[in-house]
Short mmCIF file of C-alpha atoms in Angstrom, two decimals:
data_model
loop_
_atom_site.label_atom_id
_atom_site.label_comp_id
_atom_site.label_asym_id
_atom_site.label_seq_id
_atom_site.Cartn_x
_atom_site.Cartn_y
_atom_site.Cartn_z
CA MET M 22 0.47 0.34 0.14
CA PRO M 23 1.55 3.41 -1.07
CA ARG M 24 2.64 6.11 1.68
CA PHE M 25 1.58 9.72 0.96
CA ARG M 26 3.14 12.85 2.57
CA LEU M 27 0.53 15.38 3.67
CA THR M 28 0.52 19.09 3.51
CA PHE M 29 -2.45 20.11 5.43
CA ASP M 30 -4.17 22.71 4.36
CA GLU M 31 -6.89 24.53 7.41
CA ARG M 32 -8.49 26.69 4.46
CA PHE M 33 -9.69 23.48 2.40
CA CYS M 34 -10.88 21.95 5.38
CA LEU M 35 -12.81 25.27 6.50
CA GLU M 36 -13.86 25.56 2.51
CA HIS M 37 -14.80 21.87 2.88
CA ALA M 38 -17.26 21.98 5.75
CA ASP M 39 -19.06 25.02 4.64
CA LEU M 40 -19.81 22.74 1.55
CA PHE M 41 -20.78 19.77 3.56
CA ASP M 42 -23.05 22.30 5.84
CA ARG M 43 -24.80 23.75 2.69
CA ALA M 44 -25.04 20.38 1.02
CA PRO M 45 -28.95 19.18 1.12
CA ALA M 46 -29.29 16.17 3.18
CA LEU M 47 -30.09 13.54 0.19
CA ALA M 48 -29.37 14.16 -3.40
CA TRP M 49 -29.79 10.38 -4.89
CA ASP M 50 -30.35 9.76 -8.28
CA ASP M 51 -29.30 6.81 -10.48
CA GLU M 52 -25.74 7.74 -10.60
CA THR M 53 -25.18 8.50 -6.94
CA ALA M 54 -26.80 4.97 -6.46
CA ASP M 55 -24.61 3.12 -8.86
CA ARG M 56 -21.38 4.78 -7.13
CA TYR M 57 -22.77 3.65 -3.52
CA GLU M 58 -23.63 0.12 -4.78
CA LEU M 59 -20.13 -0.34 -6.50
CA PHE M 60 -18.73 1.35 -2.88
CA LYS M 61 -20.75 -1.34 -0.95
CA GLN M 62 -19.32 -4.13 -2.80
CA GLU M 63 -15.52 -3.34 -2.84
CA ASN M 64 -15.95 -2.83 1.19
CA LEU M 65 -17.18 -6.66 1.01
CA ALA M 66 -14.25 -7.48 -0.64
CA GLN M 67 -12.34 -6.01 1.52
CA TYR M 68 -13.80 -7.15 4.75
CA ARG M 69 -13.99 -11.07 3.41
CA ALA M 70 -9.78 -10.37 2.67
CA ILE M 71 -9.60 -9.29 6.59
CA ARG M 72 -11.87 -12.15 7.89
CA ALA M 73 -9.83 -14.43 5.50
CA ALA M 74 -6.57 -12.87 7.02
CA GLY M 75 -7.97 -14.44 10.61
CA LEU M 76 -8.69 -11.46 12.15
CA GLU M 77 -12.09 -11.44 14.20
CA VAL M 78 -14.84 -9.06 14.04
CA ARG M 79 -17.21 -8.70 17.15
CA PRO M 80 -20.02 -6.10 17.55
CA TRP M 81 -19.86 -3.64 20.48
CA SER M 82 -22.47 -3.79 22.87
CA ASP M 83 -21.06 -2.50 25.90
CA GLU M 84 -21.66 1.79 26.90
CA GLY M 85 -19.58 4.32 24.94
CA GLN M 86 -16.72 3.44 22.38
CA PRO M 87 -14.87 0.25 21.99
CA TYR M 88 -11.17 1.93 21.92
CA ARG M 89 -10.12 5.34 23.38
CA ASP M 90 -7.88 6.56 20.81
CA SER M 91 -5.98 5.61 17.58
CA ARG M 92 -3.27 3.73 19.08
CA ASP M 93 -5.33 1.59 21.80
CA LEU M 94 -7.39 0.29 18.69
CA ALA M 95 -4.09 -0.55 16.84
CA ARG M 96 -2.45 -1.49 19.98
CA ARG M 97 -5.29 -3.95 20.63
CA VAL M 98 -6.45 -5.60 17.50
CA ARG M 99 -2.50 -5.98 17.01
CA GLU M 100 -2.45 -7.85 20.13
CA SER M 101 -5.92 -9.95 20.40
CA GLY M 102 -6.69 -10.43 16.57
CA VAL M 103 -10.13 -8.84 17.26
CA LEU M 104 -11.44 -5.53 16.04
CA HIS M 105 -14.53 -4.57 17.63
CA VAL M 106 -17.14 -2.66 15.86
CA PHE M 107 -19.37 -0.03 16.99
CA LEU M 108 -22.50 -0.56 15.42
CA THR M 109 -24.59 1.74 13.32
CA ALA M 110 -27.32 0.97 14.88
CA ALA M 111 -26.18 2.30 18.18
CA GLY M 112 -25.37 5.93 16.50
CA HIS M 113 -24.78 7.08 13.03
CA GLY M 114 -24.78 10.84 13.14
CA PRO M 115 -25.59 13.59 15.75
CA GLY M 116 -28.71 10.98 17.08
CA ARG M 117 -30.35 7.39 16.62
CA PRO M 118 -30.28 6.73 13.02
CA THR M 119 -33.20 7.50 10.94
CA GLY M 120 -34.28 7.72 7.28
CA PHE M 121 -32.94 6.51 4.22
CA HIS M 122 -29.07 6.08 3.69
CA PRO M 123 -27.53 3.64 1.55
CA LEU M 124 -25.17 2.47 3.70
CA ARG M 125 -27.64 1.39 6.87
CA THR M 126 -29.29 -1.37 4.80
CA PRO M 127 -28.68 -4.81 5.73
CA SER M 128 -24.97 -6.08 4.38
CA GLY M 129 -25.92 -9.89 4.50
CA VAL M 130 -22.57 -10.35 6.83
CA VAL M 131 -23.42 -11.88 10.12
CA GLU M 132 -20.70 -11.77 13.07
CA HIS M 133 -21.74 -13.34 16.43
CA GLY M 134 -25.41 -12.84 15.62
CA VAL M 135 -25.77 -9.59 14.80
CA GLU M 136 -26.32 -8.72 10.90
CA LEU M 137 -23.98 -5.79 10.13
CA THR M 138 -24.85 -3.25 8.13
CA HIS M 139 -23.12 -1.69 5.21
CA ASN M 140 -21.97 0.95 7.17
CA ASP M 141 -20.52 -1.16 10.10
CA VAL M 142 -18.80 -3.42 7.21
CA PHE M 143 -16.95 0.11 6.08
CA ARG M 144 -16.02 1.17 9.68
CA VAL M 145 -14.01 -2.39 10.00
CA VAL M 146 -12.51 -1.87 6.82
CA HIS M 147 -11.74 1.94 7.43
CA ASP M 148 -10.00 0.71 11.00
CA VAL M 149 -7.71 -1.46 9.51
CA PHE M 150 -6.95 -0.20 6.37
CA GLY M 151 -6.92 3.50 7.52
CA HIS M 152 -5.79 3.73 11.08
CA VAL M 153 -4.20 -0.12 12.53
CA MET M 154 -2.19 -0.68 9.14
CA HIS M 155 -0.37 2.59 9.60
CA GLY M 156 -1.33 3.93 12.94
CA HIS M 157 -2.59 6.98 11.84
CA SER M 158 -4.47 8.79 14.37
CA PHE M 159 -7.94 10.25 15.07
CA GLY M 160 -7.13 13.63 14.56
CA PRO M 161 -8.01 15.37 11.34
CA ARG M 162 -4.32 15.59 10.47
CA GLY M 163 -4.60 11.47 10.77
CA GLU M 164 -8.12 11.23 9.67
CA PHE M 165 -6.77 12.65 6.26
CA ARG M 166 -4.04 10.23 6.16
CA ALA M 167 -5.91 7.61 6.59
CA VAL M 168 -8.87 8.09 4.33
CA ARG M 169 -5.71 9.12 1.61
CA THR M 170 -4.08 5.45 2.38
CA HIS M 171 -7.63 3.77 2.40
CA LEU M 172 -8.38 5.33 -0.96
CA ALA M 173 -6.15 3.59 -2.99
CA MET M 174 -8.24 0.53 -2.49
CA TYR M 175 -11.07 2.01 -3.96
CA PRO M 176 -11.87 2.91 -8.20
CA ALA M 177 -12.12 6.24 -8.73
CA ARG M 178 -15.58 6.22 -9.50
CA VAL M 179 -16.15 5.27 -5.60
CA HIS M 180 -13.81 8.55 -4.75
CA PRO M 181 -16.65 11.21 -4.51
CA VAL M 182 -18.95 9.31 -2.40
CA LEU M 183 -16.47 7.78 -0.33
CA LEU M 184 -14.87 11.20 0.46
CA THR M 185 -18.37 13.05 1.30
CA GLU M 186 -18.32 9.92 3.77
CA GLN M 187 -15.28 10.45 5.14
CA VAL M 188 -13.61 13.85 4.38
CA GLY M 189 -16.78 16.09 4.68
CA GLN M 190 -17.78 14.78 8.16
CA ILE M 191 -14.34 15.21 9.49
CA CYS M 192 -14.11 18.29 8.29
CA TRP M 193 -17.68 19.36 9.41
CA PHE M 194 -16.86 17.82 13.14
CA PHE M 195 -13.34 19.66 13.38
CA TYR M 196 -13.95 22.92 11.36
CA GLY M 197 -17.64 23.47 10.76
CA PRO M 198 -19.21 27.10 10.92
CA HIS M 199 -20.98 26.19 14.43
CA LEU M 200 -17.19 25.97 15.93
CA ARG M 201 -15.97 28.95 14.78
CA VAL M 202 -15.17 32.56 16.50
CA ALA M 203 -15.04 35.46 13.89
CA GLY M 204 -14.15 33.11 11.12
CA ARG M 205 -11.44 30.63 12.95
CA VAL M 206 -11.87 27.65 15.05
CA PRO M 207 -10.40 28.82 18.35
CA ALA M 208 -7.76 26.34 19.70
CA ARG M 209 -7.52 24.80 22.90
CA GLY M 210 -7.52 27.23 26.10
CA GLU M 211 -8.97 29.98 23.37
CA PRO M 212 -12.45 31.24 24.48
CA GLY M 213 -15.19 29.83 22.49
CA TYR M 214 -12.77 25.96 22.16
CA THR M 215 -15.49 23.28 22.09
CA PRO M 216 -13.56 19.87 23.45
CA PRO M 217 -13.84 17.11 20.85
CA GLU M 218 -15.91 15.00 23.19
CA GLN M 219 -18.88 18.04 23.64
CA ARG M 220 -19.28 18.71 19.40
CA PRO M 221 -22.31 17.16 17.70
CA TYR M 222 -21.41 14.65 15.06
CA PRO M 223 -22.36 15.53 11.40
CA GLU M 224 -25.58 14.45 9.66
CA GLN M 225 -24.93 11.68 7.67
CA LYS M 226 -25.72 13.48 4.13
CA VAL M 227 -25.70 11.61 0.96
CA PHE M 228 -24.28 13.14 -1.80
CA PRO M 229 -21.33 13.02 -4.28
CA LEU M 230 -18.65 15.37 -3.68
CA PRO M 231 -17.83 17.65 -7.04
CA ALA M 232 -15.19 16.50 -9.01
CA HIS M 233 -12.77 19.60 -8.20
CA HIS M 234 -13.38 18.86 -4.31
CA VAL M 235 -11.86 15.32 -4.89
CA ALA M 236 -8.95 16.86 -7.02
CA ARG M 237 -8.31 19.09 -4.11
CA PHE M 238 -8.02 16.72 -1.35
CA LEU M 239 -5.89 14.54 -3.66
CA GLY M 240 -4.01 17.56 -4.02
CA LEU M 241 -2.84 17.74 -0.55
CA PHE M 242 -0.85 14.43 -0.91
CA LYS M 243 2.62 13.81 -2.79
CA GLU M 244 3.19 9.71 -2.68
CA GLU M 245 6.50 8.95 -1.14
CA HIS M 246 8.34 6.42 -2.74
CA ARG M 247 10.91 3.77 -0.51
#
């Protein structure tokens, strides 16, 4: 899997957060449906490869999240050979999942008596290929690196909806207009700063990212040759 050097650009994050904030909750047509269908099939193929390699997946049924941070995730998965997945049914967006979303549909994958949604399957493959394999963090820079690393495993046709699911939500969570004071997001310790644990999760919107925004995200990275 290739490695990429990131040139982080907060202006991109602010603009992308605004794009996500203004976008409709559902922009559904045949082309978007085809992109999501391919996305789901690619996720299932990656999931099967993970299970064939011997990694066990267990649905998380306890309170809270299964891992404290990305280091905890990577360490425990490597030591135990088990990945706990926080189920979509327990949280997908700012509240309980409601309405139509293509990734909330059943995937046909059953683990420990629980049928996973396509979003659960995506959470598993993103955690493994985006975070565990390379140690990328859960902060904005780490998430960008995780997305770019994982993006290389998908055909270009999937990129506009995958980046909405990932980068759009990441930018809104860390740089959304609801967090800003005088046009910028305050740093920790500054007036108006909101700790991540007190921030709302973004709405799970369904729309393809415009091609020029896909290109701008890809342009933040340069492949490193070893």
